[in-house]
Each structure stands twice: as C-alpha cells, then as structure tokens.
Amino acid sequence: MKNKQTKYILLSCGVILVVACLCLGVILLSGLGVSLLWPFEFKEDAEASIPTTETTLPVTPEVSELQEEQNELPDELFEILLQIESEVIQIRGLDQTKPVEKTLISMSELEEIVTNDFFLEYSDQEAEQDVLILAALGLLPEGFNLRDFYLDLYSEQIAGFYDDETEEIYVVQGAEFGGSEKLTYSHEFTHVLQDQVYDLEEGLGLNEEACELDSERCAAVQALIEGDATYTEILWFQTYASREDYFDVMQTFDELESPILDTAPPFMASDLYFPYEKGYVFIEYLYDQDGYDAVDLAYQNPPVSTEQILHPEKYPNDVPQDVALPDLIDVLGNEWQLFDQNVMGEWYTYLILNQAYEEDYWLSEQTASKAAAGWGGDSYAVYLNGNTDEIVFINEVAWDTLADAEEFAEAFEDYADLRWGDSKDEIEGNPTWYGDNSVIIFTRDGDHTLWLLSPNDTILKTILSEFK
C-alpha cells in the first residue's frame, strides 16, 4: 500500500517512536538485564558518572572547525553530546568521517516539521485512496482520516530523528537534557555512523524509487538499521548511563501518555514498532554469532524480506520467490487504473489475520503467526476505479511447501468466515464470501494460493479466468 511505502521513507530518515521507553522495556524484559549494579561506580553528578577510560573522539582540524561553527548549543550540553558520540563510536565500532549538526527542538517545532516536511507530499486524496484499500483488507474502518491521524501520531510519538539529507540530528528536549534525551541521542547518532559508512539512501537503497519497487525489501533494511540503532543504544545505556539517567528514563516510562497511539488501529501500532522490536531481535541473533562483525556483514548483504527479519535463521539463504501477476487493465476497462503493485510479505500477511480493525475478525496470534510463517514469496496488485471508488485486490502467494499452503488456506478461510460470514462454494467450487460492496474468493493450486476481492461477481469471474 502507498501509505506503507511512505512510512518507510519517513522512517529511513531515522524517526523513532518513543525509543527511550521502547528500549527501557527491552532492557527490563530481555536477557541484557539492567539493574542498579552498574558496570562502574555511581556518582551523583553526570560528569563523574562517565568511566575514566579515555573515549574522546579524535577529530581532524576540518572536523574541529565545523564543530566550532555549529556550536550554538550551550557549551556543557555540546560537550555531553560529543561525549555520547565518542562512546557510541567505541561501542559500535564504526568510524565517523565528519561531524553532524545537532538541533534541539520543542514539541511545537516538531509538529511543524511533521506537517511541512514528513507529510507535505502526502495529499488528502492519496490518503483517502489508501483508506479504501486498507478498509478492504480489514485493517481500517471506512472513512478513516488517515492523513490527520498520521500527523497527530508522529507529532506525539517522535523523540528524535536523523535527517540524512541535511545530515542533522534533531532531538525533542523536555525540561532538561536528561537520560531519555541522551538515550535518544545515542540511537540517532548510530544512524549517523550507519549513513556515513554505508550510505542509507544509495548504498542501502532507502530511497523513494527503490522502496516503491520493493517495499518488502525496504521494510527488511529498515529493520536492520533500526534494530542496530536500538541494540547499540541499549549497550550505551548499560555502559555509560548514570544512576540519574536511569531514573530519568524510568520516570519518563512511568509518566508516558500516548492518547493518539492508544487509539491507533491495531495493525498501525504493531507496524510502527516492527523495525525496532523485530529488528532488535534480528540484530541480537547476529550479534550472538560474532558481535558487530556479523552485523556489519549484514550491511554488505542486507536482508530482503520481513520473513528474514522474523526468522533470522532464514537469513541470508531463504530468499523470496518471484510471483508474477497478469496485467488486468485490458480486461477491466479504461476506467480502471493500476493503483499499487508490490509484495505483501510475511509481516503484512500476519497483520491481516491477527490485527484487523475489528477484533472479532482476529485469529489468535499463534494461529496467524504459524499460518504466515510458511510464506515463500508473493505479489499483490490493487486496481482503482476513480469514478466509482471501487477496487480490485489480488494477492497470489507462493508457499514454501504444500503443507504451508494448506495451513494458510485453513487459517484464511477461518478469518474470512469471521469477517464475512460462512462461505458458499458458488464460484467454480471455490470458497466465496460476500461483503457489503464486494465479493471475495480464495483458491489454492498446489503450493500457491490466490485471494481475489472484487466489487461484483462479473468482474471477479473475468479476473479469475486470467489465472487459468
């Protein structure tokens, strides 16, 4: 879906969603085990809390001059940021090639950036068309105001971001620059190192053109870079944060209010956290093999699917199968246009089964995860009739095995029965469901499954004939 592609482009700039609180949850729940027994003696003041090991970043004269030119921050704060940069470099093991500008912004300034930068080119019409599609897939209610919701959500949730075009870090500052802001800065500075060493936009293909061609690969690379930054900030927090920093993050976590996120459609909240939560687990898997050397190798051979992120043991050998769909413009007619065509992937296959807007449609997490796990490759296409706002949705999936295809077919039919009522084998003996303004059919041919959604029987039968 186009909003999915847009989101990945935005996140490729380093937007993070309350990373301080997310990472605190990971810290408390994971095997990393933060406690009050820090790896060095606690001191009451921030400067004394830094280990005595020399970690000052050596800089060239050119770097030093630019730092002096951009140093509009208070001297004490500027030194804290340079110190965090030095510590992150030591932990991550990537060299900084040039300095990065640092900007502290208020919540009101953040709202202006979100409105006038992140979503400036995302029009109301595009958002409305995305809602038509996402509602047809059961992920949003009809008429949902997607653009305004995204504006409110990102304004509420962003703690900081790295802009790879201007090469500048933005951190939303509270009353003071405390533990939460330091944690955020360590995350965002990791993005600086990633960009300078691997080139996020060109080297890793996190750009609009590449992501429009393959949003699934883009999602996997996004999880790589956000998982890496999340893992690194946790190591930074464990190694360098002071007792005061720790309690500041705890307080932030305890006092966090997120009314917009709390009302977000279920799939949206899950999808927003995907690159951080699932990416973290992916990086942890690599790190356990050979530390950051294994992580760095992943940048030279990036993951290509959400399947590889969700199942790190499948990386890098289990690559998606290509699935080709027929061009339907000639059979649908001139009033139809191909609105979107891409790869759904294992992650969105799971979300449809388990994170529908109406909870009554949900399959259990275990059932949905198992059903989606045999994904081997897919292609989806969305055709839009601009005159009637009718859509045609097609999704053909190649499964790893015949058993995987059978398992998904059973799960999908259970989901469809919950959503549209019991099926009737009316169209060529295939399970068929009728929605308010749509007819849905599901077929299985060996290890391939096909899901078609159409405004009426006539169009559906015409499309089905193209797959014979």
Coordinates of N, CA and C in Angstrom, one line a residue, residues 64 78 80 158 189 227 289 329 346 394-395 425 441:
S64 N 37.1 19.8 13.6 CA 37.1 20.7 14.8 C 36.5 22.1 14.4
F78 N 26.9 20.8 24.7 CA 27.6 20.4 23.5 C 28.7 19.3 23.8
I80 N 28.5 17.2 26.3 CA 27.8 15.9 26.6 C 27.5 15.2 25.3
I158 N 7.3 10.9 18.1 CA 8.7 11.1 17.8 C 9.5 11.7 18.9
F189 N 22.6 9.0 16.8 CA 24.0 9.1 16.4 C 24.4 7.8 15.7
G227 N 17.0 -1.8 14.1 CA 17.4 -2.8 15.1 C 18.8 -2.6 15.6
Q289 N 26.2 -14.3 17.2 CA 27.1 -15.2 16.4 C 28.5 -14.6 16.4
I329 N -5.5 -4.4 -16.9 CA -6.1 -3.2 -17.4 C -7.0 -3.4 -18.6
E346 N 5.6 -11.6 4.6 CA 5.1 -12.4 5.8 C 4.5 -11.5 6.8
I394 N -5.8 -8.2 -5.6 CA -5.3 -9.6 -5.9 C -4.1 -9.8 -5.1
N395 N -4.0 -11.0 -4.5 CA -2.8 -11.4 -3.8 C -2.5 -12.9 -4.1
D425 N -19.6 -22.1 -1.6 CA -18.8 -22.6 -2.8 C -19.5 -22.3 -4.1
I441 N -13.1 -14.3 -3.2 CA -12.9 -15.7 -3.5 C -11.4 -16.1 -3.1

